[in-house]
Amino acid sequence: MDYAYGPGKNHLFVPGPVNIPEPVIRAMNRNNEDYRSPAVPALTKTLLEDVKKIFKTTSGTPFMIPTTGTGAWESALTNTLSPGDRTVSFLIGQFSLLWIDQQQRLKFNVDVIESDWGQGANLDILASKLAADTAHTIKAVCIVHNETATGVTNNLAQVRKILDHYGHPALFLVDGVSSICALDFRMDEWGIDVALTGSQKALSLPTGMGIVCASPKALEASKTAKSVRVFFDWNDYLKYYKLGSYWPYTPSIQLLYGLRAALDLIFLEGLDNVIERHSRLGKATRLAVEAWGLKNCTQKEEWFSDTVTAVVVPPYIDSSEIVRRGWKRYNLSLGLGLNKVAGKVFRIGHLGNLNEVMSISQNLYECNIILLLLNLNILLHQLQLLGCLAGVEMILKDVGYPVKLGSGVGAACAFLQNNVPMIPSRI
């Protein structure tokens, strides 16, 4: 029973946590077991190899830590840096702000490059700072790939290009919490030293696992980093990796089995296909917003996010009322505006598993007709989004915005009808 019951299923369109696929829920529906038995290390070994694929790395070393994205941030910082080290970090929204706050509280010397909320990282200023830093006092460049507060995606390839242009040895640390497994992410190709994500985003798992991946350069830096760390110490993990038992403390058994099921679904669909699906959903959502006569918080197309859209409302509307009305009347969960954009924007999350088809396809899964289930998912991802957009239109009417009902849904439908691919197994 839900804590606050509403008929039907809640339509979850916040940018994380996201809907959990039925196969993942079923995989986690199991008792505890001894993590020192042969079974859990064998499972862990396959997971460590397979999570490298979502980062697109062959040389990185992953750590699956029972924590949130905030803990993954701390792991990335404390294992590679020492108190007093100079970092460059970009303030472009609430989550980049929180990471900067963490860096400051960990006693790093943070050089903040601030942009208006709705803009991406100012890479021209980064270039000027690197050019001036001939003594190489900057030890790390820290950037949030996808800022969910404003729906802004940063250009990581360009950051690497700038670092290489100036021959700067600074570590490249990336928060990929709301991008990895949904947006194009290439750890090796872009020379990222530490990348991290959280289980509750595009992996479509419950909150509780922070996955960090470290390059050989980052592992080398960890040998001399003086920051205090205990729970997040990579060295403890590496010691147990060598022993073949993998865990320095008790993992979440249920999340490990859930991760196995989640990765299987992603690889079955194909990671590149997953990324393309998110691209379609992002474009359809932006077309709907445009048809409603509203503006995207993101100020340039080059920064548009394919996992979340932040919608700016007119001054006479409190965006928080849109979120409240959606939950109270339509059982639709949308994202609040945060901090500087509180009351000014609401957010539509379109990442991870978006459909409710699993409830009618349970027997198919039980019969192991997984490919058919997957193909149904690909189609219903689009249809589930349209249900969200229809709900938003009704909410906009409720709060006094003169939206033409069906305008955004129609714009999204027209795009999706021309761009949704054929179901592979039915061609």
Short mmCIF file of C-alpha atoms in Angstrom, two decimals:
data_model
loop_
_atom_site.label_atom_id
_atom_site.label_comp_id
_atom_site.label_asym_id
_atom_site.label_seq_id
_atom_site.Cartn_x
_atom_site.Cartn_y
_atom_site.Cartn_z
CA MET A 1 0.00 0.00 0.00
CA ASP A 2 1.31 3.44 -0.93
CA TYR A 3 1.85 5.85 1.98
CA ALA A 4 -0.55 8.26 0.22
CA TYR A 5 -2.72 6.10 -2.00
CA GLY A 6 -3.71 7.20 -5.50
CA PRO A 7 -5.54 5.04 -8.07
CA GLY A 8 -3.41 3.46 -10.75
CA LYS A 9 0.36 3.73 -10.84
CA ASN A 10 2.25 6.90 -10.09
CA HIS A 11 3.61 8.46 -13.29
CA LEU A 12 7.17 9.21 -12.24
CA PHE A 13 8.75 11.93 -14.38
CA VAL A 14 11.27 13.47 -12.05
CA PRO A 15 14.89 13.29 -13.29
CA GLY A 16 15.68 10.61 -10.73
CA PRO A 17 14.87 8.43 -8.99
CA VAL A 18 13.20 6.84 -11.99
CA ASN A 19 10.86 3.95 -12.73
CA ILE A 20 12.29 0.50 -12.02
CA PRO A 21 11.63 -2.17 -14.70
CA GLU A 22 9.71 -5.22 -13.54
CA PRO A 23 12.60 -7.63 -14.37
CA VAL A 24 14.84 -5.59 -12.07
CA ILE A 25 12.27 -5.59 -9.26
CA ARG A 26 11.89 -9.35 -9.62
CA ALA A 27 15.68 -9.86 -9.60
CA MET A 28 15.93 -7.93 -6.31
CA ASN A 29 13.07 -9.84 -4.70
CA ARG A 30 15.32 -12.28 -2.88
CA ASN A 31 16.56 -13.08 0.57
CA ASN A 32 19.91 -12.05 1.99
CA GLU A 33 22.86 -14.36 1.48
CA ASP A 34 26.42 -14.71 2.65
CA TYR A 35 28.52 -12.29 0.63
CA ARG A 36 31.61 -14.36 1.47
CA SER A 37 30.18 -17.42 -0.28
CA PRO A 38 31.50 -18.25 -3.79
CA ALA A 39 28.29 -16.94 -5.43
CA VAL A 40 28.56 -13.24 -4.59
CA PRO A 41 32.22 -12.83 -5.63
CA ALA A 42 31.42 -14.60 -8.90
CA LEU A 43 28.50 -12.21 -9.49
CA THR A 44 30.62 -9.21 -8.50
CA LYS A 45 33.39 -10.16 -10.91
CA THR A 46 31.00 -10.14 -13.89
CA LEU A 47 29.45 -6.86 -12.74
CA LEU A 48 32.83 -5.13 -12.48
CA GLU A 49 33.63 -6.16 -16.05
CA ASP A 50 30.24 -5.13 -17.39
CA VAL A 51 29.93 -1.73 -15.69
CA LYS A 52 33.08 -0.71 -17.53
CA LYS A 53 31.01 -0.93 -20.72
CA ILE A 54 28.56 1.78 -19.63
CA PHE A 55 31.51 4.13 -19.05
CA LYS A 56 32.99 3.04 -22.38
CA THR A 57 36.34 2.19 -20.86
CA THR A 58 38.67 -0.76 -21.10
CA SER A 59 41.40 0.69 -18.88
CA GLY A 60 39.31 2.06 -16.00
CA THR A 61 38.86 0.37 -12.62
CA PRO A 62 35.28 0.47 -11.26
CA PHE A 63 34.14 0.62 -7.65
CA MET A 64 30.53 -0.20 -6.76
CA ILE A 65 30.05 1.57 -3.46
CA PRO A 66 26.93 1.30 -1.29
CA THR A 67 26.21 5.04 -1.31
CA THR A 68 24.51 7.82 -3.25
CA GLY A 69 25.91 10.14 -5.91
CA THR A 70 27.04 12.46 -3.11
CA GLY A 71 29.18 9.67 -1.68
CA ALA A 72 30.53 8.93 -5.14
CA TRP A 73 31.56 12.61 -5.39
CA GLU A 74 33.45 12.30 -2.11
CA SER A 75 35.11 9.09 -3.23
CA ALA A 76 36.33 10.73 -6.44
CA LEU A 77 37.76 13.73 -4.61
CA THR A 78 39.32 12.21 -1.50
CA ASN A 79 41.07 9.39 -3.33
CA THR A 80 42.81 11.68 -5.81
CA LEU A 81 43.45 14.99 -4.02
CA SER A 82 45.02 16.41 -0.88
CA PRO A 83 43.72 19.22 1.36
CA GLY A 84 44.74 22.58 -0.09
CA ASP A 85 44.90 21.29 -3.68
CA ARG A 86 43.53 23.71 -6.24
CA THR A 87 40.52 22.57 -8.26
CA VAL A 88 38.56 24.28 -11.00
CA SER A 89 34.82 23.65 -10.81
CA PHE A 90 31.86 25.04 -12.75
CA LEU A 91 28.79 26.46 -11.00
CA ILE A 92 25.84 26.20 -13.39
CA GLY A 93 23.02 24.87 -11.19
CA GLN A 94 22.06 23.24 -7.91
CA PHE A 95 24.03 20.01 -8.23
CA SER A 96 27.23 21.64 -9.41
CA LEU A 97 26.76 24.03 -6.48
CA LEU A 98 26.51 21.12 -4.06
CA TRP A 99 29.64 19.48 -5.46
CA ILE A 100 31.53 22.76 -5.08
CA ASP A 101 30.29 23.00 -1.48
CA GLN A 102 31.61 19.49 -0.84
CA GLN A 103 34.99 20.38 -2.32
CA GLN A 104 35.22 23.44 -0.09
CA ARG A 105 34.22 21.51 3.03
CA LEU A 106 36.89 18.93 2.22
CA LYS A 107 39.40 21.81 2.34
CA PHE A 108 40.29 22.02 -1.34
CA ASN A 109 41.11 25.40 -2.85
CA VAL A 110 38.20 25.68 -5.27
CA ASP A 111 38.44 28.07 -8.21
CA VAL A 112 34.79 28.53 -9.19
CA ILE A 113 33.75 29.42 -12.74
CA GLU A 114 30.16 30.61 -12.47
CA SER A 115 27.60 30.94 -15.26
CA ASP A 116 23.97 32.00 -15.27
CA TRP A 117 21.64 29.12 -14.48
CA GLY A 118 20.51 27.85 -17.86
CA GLN A 119 23.96 28.22 -19.40
CA GLY A 120 26.66 25.59 -19.75
CA ALA A 121 30.17 25.64 -18.36
CA ASN A 122 32.21 28.60 -19.56
CA LEU A 123 35.07 26.78 -21.25
CA ASP A 124 36.70 30.01 -22.46
CA ILE A 125 37.45 30.92 -18.85
CA LEU A 126 38.76 27.41 -18.24
CA ALA A 127 41.10 27.83 -21.20
CA SER A 128 42.41 31.14 -19.84
CA LYS A 129 43.01 29.65 -16.39
CA LEU A 130 44.89 26.67 -17.79
CA ALA A 131 46.95 28.89 -20.06
CA ALA A 132 47.98 31.03 -17.09
CA ASP A 133 48.76 28.04 -14.86
CA THR A 134 52.25 27.31 -16.14
CA ALA A 135 53.23 26.03 -12.69
CA HIS A 136 50.44 23.45 -12.89
CA THR A 137 48.92 24.41 -9.54
CA ILE A 138 45.49 23.23 -10.76
CA LYS A 139 45.27 19.60 -9.71
CA ALA A 140 41.78 18.77 -11.00
CA VAL A 141 39.02 20.06 -13.26
CA CYS A 142 35.63 19.02 -11.88
CA ILE A 143 32.49 19.23 -14.01
CA VAL A 144 28.90 18.03 -13.86
CA HIS A 145 28.16 16.49 -17.26
CA ASN A 146 24.40 16.94 -17.02
CA GLU A 147 23.03 19.57 -14.60
CA THR A 148 19.54 18.31 -13.77
CA ALA A 149 18.42 21.52 -12.06
CA THR A 150 18.46 23.41 -15.36
CA GLY A 151 18.55 20.71 -18.03
CA VAL A 152 22.05 21.62 -19.23
CA THR A 153 24.54 19.16 -20.75
CA ASN A 154 28.21 20.12 -20.94
CA ASN A 155 30.68 19.27 -23.70
CA LEU A 156 33.19 16.91 -22.13
CA ALA A 157 35.10 16.31 -25.36
CA GLN A 158 35.84 20.03 -25.52
CA VAL A 159 37.14 20.06 -21.94
CA ARG A 160 39.60 17.31 -22.84
CA LYS A 161 40.60 19.19 -25.98
CA ILE A 162 41.40 22.29 -23.92
CA LEU A 163 43.42 20.32 -21.36
CA ASP A 164 45.43 18.70 -24.15
CA HIS A 165 45.92 21.98 -26.01
CA TYR A 166 47.71 23.48 -23.01
CA GLY A 167 49.43 20.22 -22.09
CA HIS A 168 47.95 20.50 -18.61
CA PRO A 169 48.23 17.44 -16.32
CA ALA A 170 45.19 18.24 -14.16
CA LEU A 171 42.90 15.33 -13.40
CA PHE A 172 39.56 15.37 -15.20
CA LEU A 173 36.76 14.46 -12.77
CA VAL A 174 33.19 14.09 -14.07
CA ASP A 175 29.82 13.76 -12.38
CA GLY A 176 27.85 11.57 -14.79
CA VAL A 177 25.01 10.84 -12.37
CA SER A 178 22.21 11.80 -14.76
CA SER A 179 24.07 11.15 -18.01
CA ILE A 180 25.82 7.77 -17.95
CA CYS A 181 23.64 5.10 -19.63
CA ALA A 182 21.48 7.81 -21.22
CA LEU A 183 23.77 10.33 -22.94
CA ASP A 184 26.87 9.79 -25.05
CA PHE A 185 29.71 9.17 -22.60
CA ARG A 186 33.22 8.05 -23.57
CA MET A 187 35.57 7.77 -20.64
CA ASP A 188 38.62 6.50 -22.51
CA GLU A 189 38.21 8.58 -25.65
CA TRP A 190 37.71 11.81 -23.71
CA GLY A 191 40.50 11.10 -21.25
CA ILE A 192 38.29 11.23 -18.16
CA ASP A 193 40.18 10.29 -15.01
CA VAL A 194 37.28 9.70 -12.64
CA ALA A 195 33.67 9.25 -13.73
CA LEU A 196 30.75 8.44 -11.46
CA THR A 197 27.05 7.69 -11.57
CA GLY A 198 24.20 6.70 -9.25
CA SER A 199 22.00 3.64 -9.40
CA GLN A 200 18.70 5.56 -9.26
CA LYS A 201 19.16 7.41 -12.56
CA ALA A 202 19.52 5.87 -16.02
CA LEU A 203 20.39 2.46 -14.61
CA SER A 204 16.79 2.39 -13.28
CA LEU A 205 17.62 0.87 -9.89
CA PRO A 206 16.72 1.99 -6.37
CA THR A 207 18.96 4.58 -4.77
CA GLY A 208 21.89 3.13 -2.87
CA MET A 209 24.79 2.36 -5.20
CA GLY A 210 27.36 4.87 -6.36
CA ILE A 211 29.51 3.56 -9.20
CA VAL A 212 32.91 5.21 -9.60
CA CYS A 213 35.36 4.42 -12.38
CA ALA A 214 39.01 5.48 -12.10
CA SER A 215 41.62 5.73 -14.83
CA PRO A 216 45.18 4.43 -14.32
CA LYS A 217 46.24 8.04 -13.81
CA ALA A 218 43.65 8.48 -11.05
CA LEU A 219 44.76 5.26 -9.36
CA GLU A 220 48.35 6.52 -9.43
CA ALA A 221 47.21 9.83 -7.89
CA SER A 222 45.45 7.91 -5.10
CA LYS A 223 48.83 6.60 -3.92
CA THR A 224 49.94 10.08 -2.83
CA ALA A 225 46.58 11.77 -2.06
CA LYS A 226 46.53 12.93 1.56
CA SER A 227 42.78 13.41 2.04
CA VAL A 228 41.32 11.37 4.86
CA ARG A 229 39.08 8.57 3.65
CA VAL A 230 37.91 5.38 5.27
CA PHE A 231 34.61 4.11 3.90
CA PHE A 232 35.42 5.43 0.42
CA ASP A 233 39.06 4.32 0.27
CA TRP A 234 39.81 2.69 -3.08
CA ASN A 235 42.82 0.91 -1.61
CA ASP A 236 40.55 -1.21 0.57
CA TYR A 237 38.61 -2.29 -2.50
CA LEU A 238 41.76 -3.00 -4.50
CA LYS A 239 43.08 -5.20 -1.73
CA TYR A 240 39.96 -7.33 -1.80
CA TYR A 241 39.93 -7.36 -5.61
CA LYS A 242 43.32 -9.09 -5.45
CA LEU A 243 42.02 -11.56 -2.91
CA GLY A 244 39.07 -12.40 -5.17
CA SER A 245 36.46 -11.66 -2.50
CA TYR A 246 35.92 -8.08 -3.79
CA TRP A 247 34.14 -6.53 -0.78
CA PRO A 248 35.82 -4.72 2.14
CA TYR A 249 32.41 -4.52 3.85
CA THR A 250 28.89 -5.85 3.39
CA PRO A 251 27.35 -4.93 -0.02
CA SER A 252 23.66 -4.71 -0.80
CA ILE A 253 23.00 -8.18 -2.16
CA GLN A 254 19.66 -7.15 -3.61
CA LEU A 255 21.15 -4.20 -5.49
CA LEU A 256 23.83 -6.41 -6.99
CA TYR A 257 21.24 -8.75 -8.45
CA GLY A 258 19.22 -5.73 -9.56
CA LEU A 259 22.26 -4.27 -11.29
CA ARG A 260 22.82 -7.58 -13.09
CA ALA A 261 19.25 -7.46 -14.44
CA ALA A 262 19.50 -3.76 -15.31
CA LEU A 263 22.71 -4.22 -17.28
CA ASP A 264 21.25 -7.21 -19.09
CA LEU A 265 18.32 -5.10 -20.28
CA ILE A 266 20.61 -2.26 -21.38
CA PHE A 267 22.92 -4.59 -23.31
CA LEU A 268 19.95 -6.40 -24.85
CA GLU A 269 18.61 -3.12 -26.20
CA GLY A 270 22.14 -1.99 -27.02
CA LEU A 271 23.77 0.93 -25.21
CA ASP A 272 23.90 3.06 -28.36
CA ASN A 273 20.19 2.36 -28.94
CA VAL A 274 19.45 3.40 -25.35
CA ILE A 275 21.27 6.68 -25.96
CA GLU A 276 19.37 7.23 -29.22
CA ARG A 277 16.06 6.53 -27.47
CA HIS A 278 16.84 9.22 -24.89
CA SER A 279 17.68 11.59 -27.73
CA ARG A 280 14.23 11.03 -29.25
CA LEU A 281 12.47 11.50 -25.93
CA GLY A 282 14.37 14.73 -25.23
CA LYS A 283 13.57 16.14 -28.66
CA ALA A 284 9.88 15.21 -28.38
CA THR A 285 9.63 16.90 -24.98
CA ARG A 286 11.26 20.09 -26.22
CA LEU A 287 8.88 20.22 -29.19
CA ALA A 288 5.95 19.92 -26.79
CA VAL A 289 7.29 22.77 -24.64
CA GLU A 290 7.66 24.93 -27.75
CA ALA A 291 4.09 24.11 -28.85
CA TRP A 292 2.80 25.19 -25.43
CA GLY A 293 4.41 28.60 -25.96
CA LEU A 294 6.78 28.11 -23.05
CA LYS A 295 10.57 28.40 -22.92
CA ASN A 296 13.30 25.94 -22.07
CA CYS A 297 15.48 27.03 -19.15
CA THR A 298 18.50 25.91 -21.19
CA GLN A 299 19.56 28.95 -23.20
CA LYS A 300 21.29 27.33 -26.19
CA GLU A 301 20.55 24.23 -28.24
CA GLU A 302 24.12 22.98 -27.80
CA TRP A 303 23.38 22.55 -24.08
CA PHE A 304 20.00 20.82 -24.36
CA SER A 305 19.73 17.75 -22.16
CA ASP A 306 18.17 14.51 -23.39
CA THR A 307 17.43 13.31 -19.84
CA VAL A 308 15.60 16.30 -18.33
CA THR A 309 13.84 19.42 -19.60
CA ALA A 310 13.44 22.42 -17.28
CA VAL A 311 10.40 24.45 -18.38
CA VAL A 312 10.18 28.16 -17.55
CA VAL A 313 6.70 29.36 -16.53
CA PRO A 314 5.25 32.89 -16.83
CA PRO A 315 5.84 35.21 -13.84
CA TYR A 316 2.20 34.95 -12.71
CA ILE A 317 2.49 31.19 -12.18
CA ASP A 318 4.33 29.49 -9.32
CA SER A 319 5.91 26.41 -10.84
CA SER A 320 5.71 24.65 -7.46
CA GLU A 321 1.92 24.68 -7.82
CA ILE A 322 2.26 22.81 -11.12
CA VAL A 323 4.22 20.09 -9.34
CA ARG A 324 1.77 19.97 -6.42
CA ARG A 325 -1.26 19.85 -8.70
CA GLY A 326 0.26 17.07 -10.79
CA TRP A 327 0.79 14.86 -7.75
CA LYS A 328 -2.49 15.67 -6.00
CA ARG A 329 -4.85 15.48 -8.98
CA TYR A 330 -3.25 13.36 -11.70
CA ASN A 331 -0.81 11.10 -9.80
CA LEU A 332 1.95 12.60 -11.96
CA SER A 333 5.30 13.41 -10.37
CA LEU A 334 7.28 16.26 -11.93
CA GLY A 335 10.51 17.89 -10.74
CA LEU A 336 10.49 21.07 -8.67
CA GLY A 337 12.55 24.12 -9.52
CA LEU A 338 15.53 24.27 -7.15
CA ASN A 339 17.31 27.17 -5.46
CA LYS A 340 17.65 30.11 -7.90
CA VAL A 341 14.96 28.72 -10.21
CA ALA A 342 12.53 27.67 -7.46
CA GLY A 343 9.01 28.71 -8.44
CA LYS A 344 10.24 29.61 -11.91
CA VAL A 345 10.65 26.23 -13.59
CA PHE A 346 9.28 22.73 -13.38
CA ARG A 347 11.22 19.78 -14.69
CA ILE A 348 10.20 16.84 -16.85
CA GLY A 349 12.53 13.88 -16.42
CA HIS A 350 12.80 11.56 -19.41
CA LEU A 351 15.52 9.08 -18.49
CA GLY A 352 15.76 5.45 -17.59
CA ASN A 353 12.76 3.16 -17.78
CA LEU A 354 9.66 5.21 -18.55
CA ASN A 355 6.98 2.65 -19.35
CA GLU A 356 4.31 0.74 -17.46
CA VAL A 357 4.16 -2.14 -19.97
CA MET A 358 5.84 -4.55 -17.57
CA SER A 359 2.63 -5.04 -15.61
CA ILE A 360 0.87 -6.52 -18.65
CA SER A 361 3.94 -8.39 -19.87
CA GLN A 362 4.85 -10.24 -16.69
CA ASN A 363 3.91 -13.60 -18.15
CA LEU A 364 6.11 -12.94 -21.16
CA TYR A 365 9.09 -12.36 -18.89
CA GLU A 366 8.28 -15.45 -16.85
CA CYS A 367 8.37 -17.43 -20.09
CA ASN A 368 11.76 -15.84 -20.93
CA ILE A 369 10.46 -14.12 -24.07
CA ILE A 370 12.86 -11.31 -23.21
CA LEU A 371 13.43 -9.96 -26.70
CA LEU A 372 9.73 -9.42 -27.30
CA LEU A 373 9.44 -7.68 -23.96
CA LEU A 374 12.33 -5.42 -24.86
CA ASN A 375 10.79 -4.47 -28.19
CA LEU A 376 7.52 -3.62 -26.48
CA ASN A 377 9.51 -1.46 -24.06
CA ILE A 378 11.11 0.51 -26.90
CA LEU A 379 7.68 1.42 -28.29
CA LEU A 380 5.99 2.08 -24.93
CA HIS A 381 8.80 4.39 -23.79
CA GLN A 382 7.46 6.86 -26.35
CA LEU A 383 3.80 6.27 -25.43
CA GLN A 384 4.47 6.71 -21.71
CA LEU A 385 6.11 10.07 -22.40
CA LEU A 386 3.01 11.20 -24.30
CA GLY A 387 0.89 10.40 -21.25
CA CYS A 388 3.12 12.66 -19.17
CA LEU A 389 2.86 15.49 -21.69
CA ALA A 390 -0.94 15.16 -21.74
CA GLY A 391 -0.94 15.40 -17.94
CA VAL A 392 1.21 18.53 -18.03
CA GLU A 393 -1.23 20.16 -20.45
CA MET A 394 -4.13 19.56 -18.06
CA ILE A 395 -2.10 20.92 -15.16
CA LEU A 396 -1.21 24.05 -17.13
CA LYS A 397 -4.94 24.58 -17.75
CA ASP A 398 -5.62 24.08 -14.05
CA VAL A 399 -3.17 26.82 -12.99
CA GLY A 400 -4.48 29.34 -15.50
CA TYR A 401 -2.04 29.06 -18.38
CA PRO A 402 -3.83 29.35 -21.77
CA VAL A 403 -2.50 26.15 -23.30
CA LYS A 404 -4.31 24.56 -26.22
CA LEU A 405 -5.01 21.01 -25.14
CA GLY A 406 -3.31 18.55 -27.42
CA SER A 407 -0.80 21.05 -28.81
CA GLY A 408 2.29 19.65 -27.12
CA VAL A 409 1.15 16.06 -27.37
CA GLY A 410 0.46 16.58 -31.07
CA ALA A 411 3.91 18.08 -31.69
CA ALA A 412 5.58 15.21 -29.86
CA CYS A 413 3.42 12.65 -31.68
CA ALA A 414 4.31 14.09 -35.07
CA PHE A 415 8.01 13.85 -34.29
CA LEU A 416 7.89 10.39 -32.76
CA GLN A 417 5.70 8.99 -35.55
CA ASN A 418 8.42 9.95 -38.02
CA ASN A 419 11.37 8.88 -35.87
CA VAL A 420 10.51 5.84 -33.75
CA PRO A 421 12.29 2.86 -35.34
CA MET A 422 10.62 -0.38 -36.36
CA ILE A 423 10.54 -3.13 -33.76
CA PRO A 424 13.57 -5.25 -34.78
CA SER A 425 11.98 -8.64 -34.18
CA ARG A 426 8.95 -7.73 -36.33
CA ILE A 427 10.75 -6.50 -39.44
#
